[in-house]
Amino acid sequence: YDAKRGRHGVSCFHSRLSQAASDQLELEQALRVALSSSELRVHYQPIVSTEDGQPAAVEALVRWQHPVRGLLSPGEFLAVAEESDLILRIGEWVTRQALRDVVTFRRLWPELQVHVNVTPRQFVQSAFAEFVQDSLRAEHLPKGAVVLELTEEALSEPVALQRCRDLNAAGFLIALDDLGVGYSNLTRMYELHTQRLKIDRSLIARLSPDHADQRSTRPIVRALSIFAEESGTAVVAEGVETPAQLEQLRELGCPYFQGFLEARPLPVTELLAYLRAKQPTETPGGRASRGPW
Ligand code: C2E
Ligand code: MG
Ligand code: MG
Ligand code: MG
């Protein structure tokens, strides 16, 4: 045993640890600057009907236009934000921006809703409902214009669960996000009376038409579609990438989807172009009617 090398190993370990810590601190500071110097962006991904491809909503997804590293996705910076108050400030910023933008979208597509991702840390705050209500009022939007996306993690904490129920009772629309990869609890899922269920992309990726395929998630998607229908909820499949997946969703009775097959998350101007292209051209006397959710 070489004492010298041992010591060297230890100091190496320490410096690697402190390197990670200082990288994190640096990222956090840069993110603070980004927030105040408007480097954050919101992109919007359409959520459309599996039957006729008509948009029902868009999901707001945050991006960071980093001056050096380019466009960063949430996976690259949200974890750091979660460890400080930054997640609350980013959350509020995204919500306000999304509600401002949906006013513009609704001029082209009147009933369009905007889904906003909310972390447990945001909505356990006692003033959260008031904040959303004030933001809606500032844009003269009805409550139904926004859908709050909560993950199953939200259902694991009693406080969070109660907040969820309060939001629901106050008339806010709630979507359960990333369904199937967290703590699925059918009773809670039912008792919450959420208005949307979003089936996680990992389950859609394994949607094989082969009935003999034990790994195929067909039975799960079918069961969730029936659950949704019976409980007056709308189910949305996430991460649809192929026409074959869409075909199966139709067959299984899943009414809505989002995914690269339809559109990637788009900046405002591109989303507007997308909506324009979706608009029916003909019909004197106005656009063909679209049913609500
Ligand atoms: P999520 O809420 O489940 O959002 C869906 C993610 O799936 C998005 O990733 C979207 O770009 C991606 N996606 C959509 N369709 C497809 C597809 O067909 N194939 C593949 N491979 N991916 C697809 P994104 O934008 O990187 O966001 C990742 C996660 O970050 C989100 O997952 C959400 O949990 C979180 N997030 C995003 N924006 C916000 C925000 O403003 N606030 C909070 N708290 N979380 C956010
Ligand atoms: Mg989401
Ligand atoms: Mg999701
Ligand atoms: Mg997901």
Tab-separated table of C-alpha atoms and ligand atoms in Angstrom:
chain	number	residue	atom	x	y	z
A	1	TYR	CA	0.000	0.000	0.000
A	2	ASP	CA	1.472	3.275	-1.071
A	3	ALA	CA	0.498	5.975	1.429
A	4	LYS	CA	1.495	8.732	-0.936
A	5	ARG	CA	-0.668	7.466	-3.772
A	6	GLY	CA	-3.542	6.942	-1.343
A	7	ARG	CA	-3.402	10.528	-0.277
A	8	HIS	CA	-3.209	11.586	-3.868
A	9	GLY	CA	-6.298	9.500	-4.655
A	10	VAL	CA	-8.195	11.142	-1.841
A	11	SER	CA	-7.311	14.653	-2.878
A	12	CYS	CA	-8.279	13.785	-6.429
A	13	PHE	CA	-11.662	12.600	-5.184
A	14	HIS	CA	-12.120	15.813	-3.227
A	15	SER	CA	-11.229	18.030	-6.117
A	16	ARG	CA	-13.589	16.144	-8.393
A	17	LEU	CA	-16.382	16.642	-5.871
A	18	SER	CA	-15.698	20.325	-5.513
A	19	GLN	CA	-15.447	20.633	-9.294
A	20	ALA	CA	-18.989	19.235	-9.600
A	21	ALA	CA	-20.191	21.554	-6.844
A	22	SER	CA	-18.666	24.607	-8.443
A	23	ASP	CA	-20.012	23.629	-11.891
A	24	GLN	CA	-23.436	23.471	-10.328
A	25	LEU	CA	-23.008	26.823	-8.618
A	26	GLU	CA	-21.818	28.353	-11.864
A	27	LEU	CA	-24.827	26.974	-13.736
A	28	GLU	CA	-27.144	28.293	-11.062
A	29	GLN	CA	-25.619	31.764	-11.260
A	30	ALA	CA	-25.781	31.753	-15.060
A	31	LEU	CA	-29.423	30.706	-14.853
A	32	ARG	CA	-30.165	33.614	-12.527
A	33	VAL	CA	-28.661	35.969	-15.074
A	34	ALA	CA	-30.561	34.212	-17.875
A	35	LEU	CA	-33.835	34.791	-16.066
A	36	SER	CA	-33.255	38.525	-15.717
A	37	SER	CA	-31.683	39.035	-19.148
A	38	SER	CA	-34.453	37.172	-20.982
A	39	GLU	CA	-32.496	34.201	-22.282
A	40	LEU	CA	-35.343	31.845	-21.400
A	41	ARG	CA	-37.825	30.856	-24.099
A	42	VAL	CA	-41.058	28.910	-24.180
A	43	HIS	CA	-41.710	26.465	-27.006
A	44	TYR	CA	-45.124	24.991	-27.682
A	45	GLN	CA	-45.999	21.463	-28.747
A	46	PRO	CA	-49.487	20.812	-30.172
A	47	ILE	CA	-51.792	18.263	-28.530
A	48	VAL	CA	-54.157	17.033	-31.233
A	49	SER	CA	-57.078	14.706	-31.831
A	50	THR	CA	-56.146	11.186	-32.949
A	51	GLU	CA	-59.279	11.186	-35.131
A	52	ASP	CA	-58.925	14.335	-37.202
A	53	GLY	CA	-55.597	15.895	-36.199
A	54	GLN	CA	-57.266	19.093	-34.951
A	55	PRO	CA	-55.317	20.855	-32.176
A	56	ALA	CA	-57.002	21.023	-28.760
A	57	ALA	CA	-54.111	22.454	-26.777
A	58	VAL	CA	-50.386	23.184	-26.713
A	59	GLU	CA	-47.883	22.234	-24.020
A	60	ALA	CA	-45.524	24.999	-22.874
A	61	LEU	CA	-41.941	23.710	-22.602
A	62	VAL	CA	-39.152	25.919	-21.298
A	63	ARG	CA	-35.848	26.397	-23.164
A	64	TRP	CA	-32.691	28.334	-22.382
A	65	GLN	CA	-31.086	30.233	-25.237
A	66	HIS	CA	-27.575	30.083	-23.781
A	67	PRO	CA	-25.199	32.703	-25.227
A	68	VAL	CA	-22.419	30.117	-25.687
A	69	ARG	CA	-23.953	26.657	-25.510
A	70	GLY	CA	-26.977	27.358	-27.729
A	71	LEU	CA	-30.524	26.196	-27.080
A	72	LEU	CA	-30.657	24.069	-23.916
A	73	SER	CA	-33.543	21.775	-23.024
A	74	PRO	CA	-34.986	21.534	-19.498
A	75	GLY	CA	-33.098	18.305	-18.822
A	76	GLU	CA	-29.905	20.359	-18.914
A	77	PHE	CA	-30.821	22.993	-16.345
A	78	LEU	CA	-34.059	22.355	-14.445
A	79	ALA	CA	-32.488	20.006	-11.876
A	80	VAL	CA	-30.192	22.825	-10.746
A	81	ALA	CA	-33.137	25.217	-10.595
A	82	GLU	CA	-35.079	22.706	-8.480
A	83	GLU	CA	-32.440	22.980	-5.776
A	84	SER	CA	-32.996	26.675	-5.227
A	85	ASP	CA	-35.753	29.247	-5.344
A	86	LEU	CA	-35.028	29.547	-9.071
A	87	ILE	CA	-37.591	26.875	-9.942
A	88	LEU	CA	-40.311	29.079	-8.450
A	89	ARG	CA	-39.206	32.126	-10.432
A	90	ILE	CA	-38.834	30.143	-13.652
A	91	GLY	CA	-42.242	28.567	-13.076
A	92	GLU	CA	-43.896	31.949	-12.657
A	93	TRP	CA	-42.112	33.343	-15.674
A	94	VAL	CA	-43.151	30.403	-17.882
A	95	THR	CA	-46.777	30.621	-16.709
A	96	ARG	CA	-47.051	34.351	-17.452
A	97	GLN	CA	-45.329	33.973	-20.820
A	98	ALA	CA	-47.510	30.994	-21.788
A	99	LEU	CA	-50.702	32.862	-20.921
A	100	ARG	CA	-49.561	35.903	-22.905
A	101	ASP	CA	-48.748	33.714	-25.900
A	102	VAL	CA	-51.981	31.727	-25.775
A	103	VAL	CA	-53.908	34.989	-26.177
A	104	THR	CA	-52.181	35.340	-29.554
A	105	PHE	CA	-52.774	31.686	-30.451
A	106	ARG	CA	-56.459	31.969	-29.599
A	107	ARG	CA	-56.936	34.711	-32.176
A	108	LEU	CA	-56.251	31.986	-34.736
A	109	TRP	CA	-57.646	29.071	-32.765
A	110	PRO	CA	-60.262	30.328	-30.264
A	111	GLU	CA	-60.631	27.341	-27.919
A	112	LEU	CA	-56.948	26.432	-27.739
A	113	GLN	CA	-55.720	25.647	-24.223
A	114	VAL	CA	-52.206	25.872	-22.856
A	115	HIS	CA	-50.720	23.177	-20.641
A	116	VAL	CA	-48.126	24.367	-18.121
A	117	ASN	CA	-45.828	22.000	-16.216
A	118	VAL	CA	-45.890	22.622	-12.495
A	119	THR	CA	-43.519	21.090	-9.956
A	120	PRO	CA	-44.713	20.101	-6.472
A	121	ARG	CA	-42.573	22.906	-5.035
A	122	GLN	CA	-44.623	25.442	-6.955
A	123	PHE	CA	-48.099	24.273	-6.203
A	124	VAL	CA	-47.645	23.471	-2.515
A	125	GLN	CA	-47.193	27.234	-2.036
A	126	SER	CA	-50.333	28.594	-0.448
A	127	ALA	CA	-50.517	31.474	-2.940
A	128	PHE	CA	-50.214	29.304	-6.054
A	129	ALA	CA	-53.899	29.241	-7.037
A	130	GLU	CA	-54.079	32.985	-6.514
A	131	PHE	CA	-51.028	33.483	-8.702
A	132	VAL	CA	-52.549	31.480	-11.568
A	133	GLN	CA	-55.866	33.276	-11.180
A	134	ASP	CA	-54.160	36.692	-11.254
A	135	SER	CA	-52.147	35.713	-14.334
A	136	LEU	CA	-55.323	34.588	-16.112
A	137	ARG	CA	-57.098	37.800	-15.164
A	138	ALA	CA	-54.202	39.912	-16.439
A	139	GLU	CA	-54.735	38.377	-19.891
A	140	HIS	CA	-58.558	38.347	-19.666
A	141	LEU	CA	-58.523	34.574	-20.035
A	142	PRO	CA	-61.073	32.139	-18.579
A	143	LYS	CA	-59.921	29.467	-16.119
A	144	GLY	CA	-60.400	26.840	-18.807
A	145	ALA	CA	-57.630	28.343	-20.939
A	146	VAL	CA	-54.910	26.782	-18.806
A	147	VAL	CA	-54.284	23.167	-17.799
A	148	LEU	CA	-51.866	22.547	-14.919
A	149	GLU	CA	-49.681	19.503	-15.536
A	150	LEU	CA	-48.686	17.694	-12.365
A	151	THR	CA	-46.644	14.512	-12.169
A	152	GLU	CA	-47.527	11.445	-10.162
A	153	GLU	CA	-44.887	12.573	-7.680
A	154	ALA	CA	-47.486	15.152	-6.675
A	155	LEU	CA	-49.748	12.396	-5.417
A	156	SER	CA	-47.131	10.875	-3.148
A	157	GLU	CA	-47.182	13.723	-0.622
A	158	PRO	CA	-50.253	14.354	1.547
A	159	VAL	CA	-49.827	18.162	1.383
A	160	ALA	CA	-49.457	18.036	-2.350
A	161	LEU	CA	-52.453	15.784	-2.696
A	162	GLN	CA	-54.584	18.207	-0.693
A	163	ARG	CA	-53.369	21.150	-2.780
A	164	CYS	CA	-54.268	19.223	-5.898
A	165	ARG	CA	-57.770	18.722	-4.574
A	166	ASP	CA	-58.063	22.417	-3.654
A	167	LEU	CA	-56.976	23.482	-7.138
A	168	ASN	CA	-59.464	21.082	-8.611
A	169	ALA	CA	-62.242	22.287	-6.344
A	170	ALA	CA	-61.403	25.871	-7.324
A	171	GLY	CA	-62.152	24.882	-10.915
A	172	PHE	CA	-58.632	24.684	-12.352
A	173	LEU	CA	-58.053	22.026	-14.981
A	174	ILE	CA	-55.433	19.466	-14.015
A	175	ALA	CA	-53.516	16.932	-16.070
A	176	LEU	CA	-51.649	14.016	-14.572
A	177	ASP	CA	-48.351	13.930	-16.486
A	178	ASP	CA	-45.976	11.048	-17.230
A	179	LEU	CA	-48.559	8.482	-16.224
A	180	GLY	CA	-47.304	4.933	-15.875
A	181	VAL	CA	-43.757	5.566	-14.702
A	182	GLY	CA	-44.328	6.895	-11.185
A	183	TYR	CA	-46.484	5.911	-8.272
A	184	SER	CA	-49.636	4.913	-10.085
A	185	ASN	CA	-52.440	4.555	-7.618
A	186	LEU	CA	-55.723	3.955	-9.369
A	187	THR	CA	-57.845	4.981	-6.408
A	188	ARG	CA	-56.070	8.296	-5.982
A	189	MET	CA	-56.058	8.831	-9.713
A	190	TYR	CA	-59.800	8.375	-9.668
A	191	GLU	CA	-60.470	10.420	-6.531
A	192	LEU	CA	-58.548	13.376	-7.886
A	193	HIS	CA	-60.881	13.792	-10.847
A	194	THR	CA	-58.196	15.250	-13.038
A	195	GLN	CA	-59.356	16.435	-16.432
A	196	ARG	CA	-56.466	14.937	-18.425
A	197	LEU	CA	-54.301	11.845	-18.153
A	198	LYS	CA	-51.042	11.874	-20.089
A	199	ILE	CA	-49.570	8.471	-20.845
A	200	ASP	CA	-45.784	8.596	-20.605
A	201	ARG	CA	-43.738	8.385	-23.771
A	202	SER	CA	-41.917	5.238	-22.561
A	203	LEU	CA	-45.241	3.352	-22.694
A	204	ILE	CA	-46.064	4.660	-26.173
A	205	ALA	CA	-42.629	3.593	-27.415
A	206	ARG	CA	-43.535	-0.011	-26.487
A	207	LEU	CA	-46.920	0.016	-28.175
A	208	SER	CA	-46.552	-3.004	-30.427
A	209	PRO	CA	-49.493	-4.290	-32.497
A	210	ASP	CA	-48.393	-7.867	-31.836
A	211	HIS	CA	-50.863	-9.387	-29.351
A	212	ALA	CA	-48.396	-12.128	-28.495
A	213	ASP	CA	-45.707	-9.605	-27.575
A	214	GLN	CA	-45.503	-9.735	-23.768
A	215	ARG	CA	-43.703	-6.399	-23.658
A	216	SER	CA	-46.329	-4.557	-25.657
A	217	THR	CA	-48.118	-1.860	-23.694
A	218	ARG	CA	-51.346	-2.229	-25.680
A	219	PRO	CA	-53.323	-3.527	-22.667
A	220	ILE	CA	-52.192	-0.566	-20.526
A	221	VAL	CA	-53.092	2.021	-23.136
A	222	ARG	CA	-56.437	0.331	-23.715
A	223	ALA	CA	-57.164	0.174	-19.981
A	224	LEU	CA	-56.244	3.843	-19.450
A	225	SER	CA	-58.423	4.869	-22.386
A	226	ILE	CA	-61.401	3.025	-20.877
A	227	PHE	CA	-60.623	4.403	-17.399
A	228	ALA	CA	-60.549	7.903	-18.882
A	229	GLU	CA	-63.798	7.490	-20.735
A	230	GLU	CA	-65.604	6.043	-17.725
A	231	SER	CA	-64.346	8.814	-15.424
A	232	GLY	CA	-64.970	11.696	-17.791
A	233	THR	CA	-61.259	12.373	-18.314
A	234	ALA	CA	-59.417	12.952	-21.583
A	235	VAL	CA	-56.390	10.763	-22.193
A	236	VAL	CA	-53.370	12.028	-24.131
A	237	ALA	CA	-50.574	9.813	-25.486
A	238	GLU	CA	-47.134	11.444	-25.262
A	239	GLY	CA	-44.189	10.950	-27.587
A	240	VAL	CA	-45.974	9.611	-30.653
A	241	GLU	CA	-43.341	9.282	-33.365
A	242	THR	CA	-44.730	6.888	-35.982
A	243	PRO	CA	-47.919	6.526	-38.053
A	244	ALA	CA	-48.169	2.938	-36.741
A	245	GLN	CA	-48.346	4.200	-33.154
A	246	LEU	CA	-51.040	6.709	-34.101
A	247	GLU	CA	-53.019	3.973	-35.863
A	248	GLN	CA	-52.964	1.851	-32.726
A	249	LEU	CA	-54.032	4.754	-30.522
A	250	ARG	CA	-57.094	5.198	-32.740
A	251	GLU	CA	-57.822	1.501	-32.521
A	252	LEU	CA	-57.434	1.512	-28.718
A	253	GLY	CA	-59.727	4.505	-28.251
A	254	CYS	CA	-57.119	7.039	-27.133
A	255	PRO	CA	-58.557	10.417	-28.243
A	256	TYR	CA	-55.516	12.770	-28.099
A	257	PHE	CA	-51.799	12.669	-28.731
A	258	GLN	CA	-48.674	14.784	-28.963
A	259	GLY	CA	-45.334	13.864	-30.462
A	260	PHE	CA	-42.770	14.477	-33.154
A	261	LEU	CA	-45.078	12.773	-35.693
A	262	GLU	CA	-47.372	15.807	-35.483
A	263	ALA	CA	-44.914	18.530	-34.452
A	264	ARG	CA	-41.891	19.193	-32.278
A	265	PRO	CA	-42.121	21.866	-29.596
A	266	LEU	CA	-42.133	25.095	-31.664
A	267	PRO	CA	-41.221	28.730	-31.032
A	268	VAL	CA	-44.164	31.158	-31.135
A	269	THR	CA	-43.830	32.223	-34.785
A	270	GLU	CA	-43.607	28.617	-35.973
A	271	LEU	CA	-46.567	27.584	-33.834
A	272	LEU	CA	-48.583	30.398	-35.408
A	273	ALA	CA	-47.618	29.150	-38.879
A	274	TYR	CA	-48.607	25.628	-37.812
A	275	LEU	CA	-52.026	26.826	-36.634
A	276	ARG	CA	-52.552	28.803	-39.818
A	277	ALA	CA	-51.785	25.736	-41.910
A	278	LYS	CA	-54.265	23.718	-39.848
A	279	GLN	CA	-57.102	26.138	-40.476
A	280	PRO	CA	-59.745	24.980	-42.904
A	281	THR	CA	-59.841	27.320	-45.901
A	282	GLU	CA	-63.337	26.866	-47.377
A	283	THR	CA	-66.759	27.284	-45.687
A	284	PRO	CA	-68.320	30.701	-46.205
A	285	GLY	CA	-69.744	31.739	-42.841
A	286	GLY	CA	-66.789	30.572	-40.829
A	287	ARG	CA	-64.645	27.639	-39.943
A	288	ALA	CA	-66.012	24.152	-39.535
A	289	SER	CA	-66.926	23.610	-35.914
A	290	ARG	CA	-64.536	21.744	-33.680
A	291	GLY	CA	-65.813	19.886	-30.701
A	292	PRO	CA	-64.311	20.733	-27.332
A	293	TRP	CA	-62.374	18.137	-25.269
B	1	C2E	P1	-42.931	16.470	-20.110
B	1	C2E	O1	-43.800	17.434	-19.397
B	1	C2E	O2	-43.318	15.039	-20.064
B	1	C2E	O3	-42.849	17.023	-21.610
B	1	C2E	C1	-42.784	16.210	-22.746
B	1	C2E	C2	-41.350	16.034	-23.208
B	1	C2E	O4	-41.333	15.055	-24.253
B	1	C2E	C3	-40.737	17.300	-23.807
B	1	C2E	O5	-39.347	17.276	-23.506
B	1	C2E	C4	-40.943	17.071	-25.309
B	1	C2E	O6	-40.029	17.779	-26.124
B	1	C2E	C5	-40.709	15.594	-25.401
B	1	C2E	N1	-41.354	14.999	-26.570
B	1	C2E	C6	-42.528	15.333	-27.123
B	1	C2E	N2	-42.828	14.541	-28.171
B	1	C2E	C7	-41.796	13.675	-28.286
B	1	C2E	C8	-41.528	12.597	-29.204
B	1	C2E	O7	-42.282	12.273	-30.108
B	1	C2E	N3	-40.366	11.910	-28.990
B	1	C2E	C9	-39.486	12.243	-28.002
B	1	C2E	N4	-38.371	11.539	-27.891
B	1	C2E	N5	-39.725	13.252	-27.122
B	1	C2E	C10	-40.869	13.961	-27.270
B	1	C2E	P2	-38.574	18.566	-22.972
B	1	C2E	O8	-39.109	19.797	-23.613
B	1	C2E	O9	-37.113	18.289	-23.056
B	1	C2E	O10	-39.011	18.620	-21.443
B	1	C2E	C11	-38.625	17.613	-20.546
B	1	C2E	C12	-39.332	17.754	-19.226
B	1	C2E	O11	-38.942	18.955	-18.551
B	1	C2E	C13	-40.852	17.870	-19.349
B	1	C2E	O12	-41.417	16.592	-19.556
B	1	C2E	C14	-41.211	18.480	-18.022
B	1	C2E	O13	-41.260	17.518	-17.007
B	1	C2E	C15	-40.018	19.400	-17.760
B	1	C2E	N6	-40.371	20.781	-18.137
B	1	C2E	C16	-40.387	21.358	-19.350
B	1	C2E	N7	-40.769	22.643	-19.287
B	1	C2E	C17	-41.034	22.884	-17.968
B	1	C2E	C18	-41.478	24.052	-17.242
B	1	C2E	O14	-41.753	25.123	-17.793
B	1	C2E	N8	-41.623	23.909	-15.889
B	1	C2E	C19	-41.360	22.733	-15.243
B	1	C2E	N9	-41.524	22.673	-13.925
B	1	C2E	N10	-40.955	21.633	-15.903
B	1	C2E	C20	-40.790	21.698	-17.246
B	2	MG	MG	-45.720	17.831	-19.272
B	3	MG	MG	-45.081	14.265	-19.815
B	4	MG	MG	-42.944	12.318	-20.107
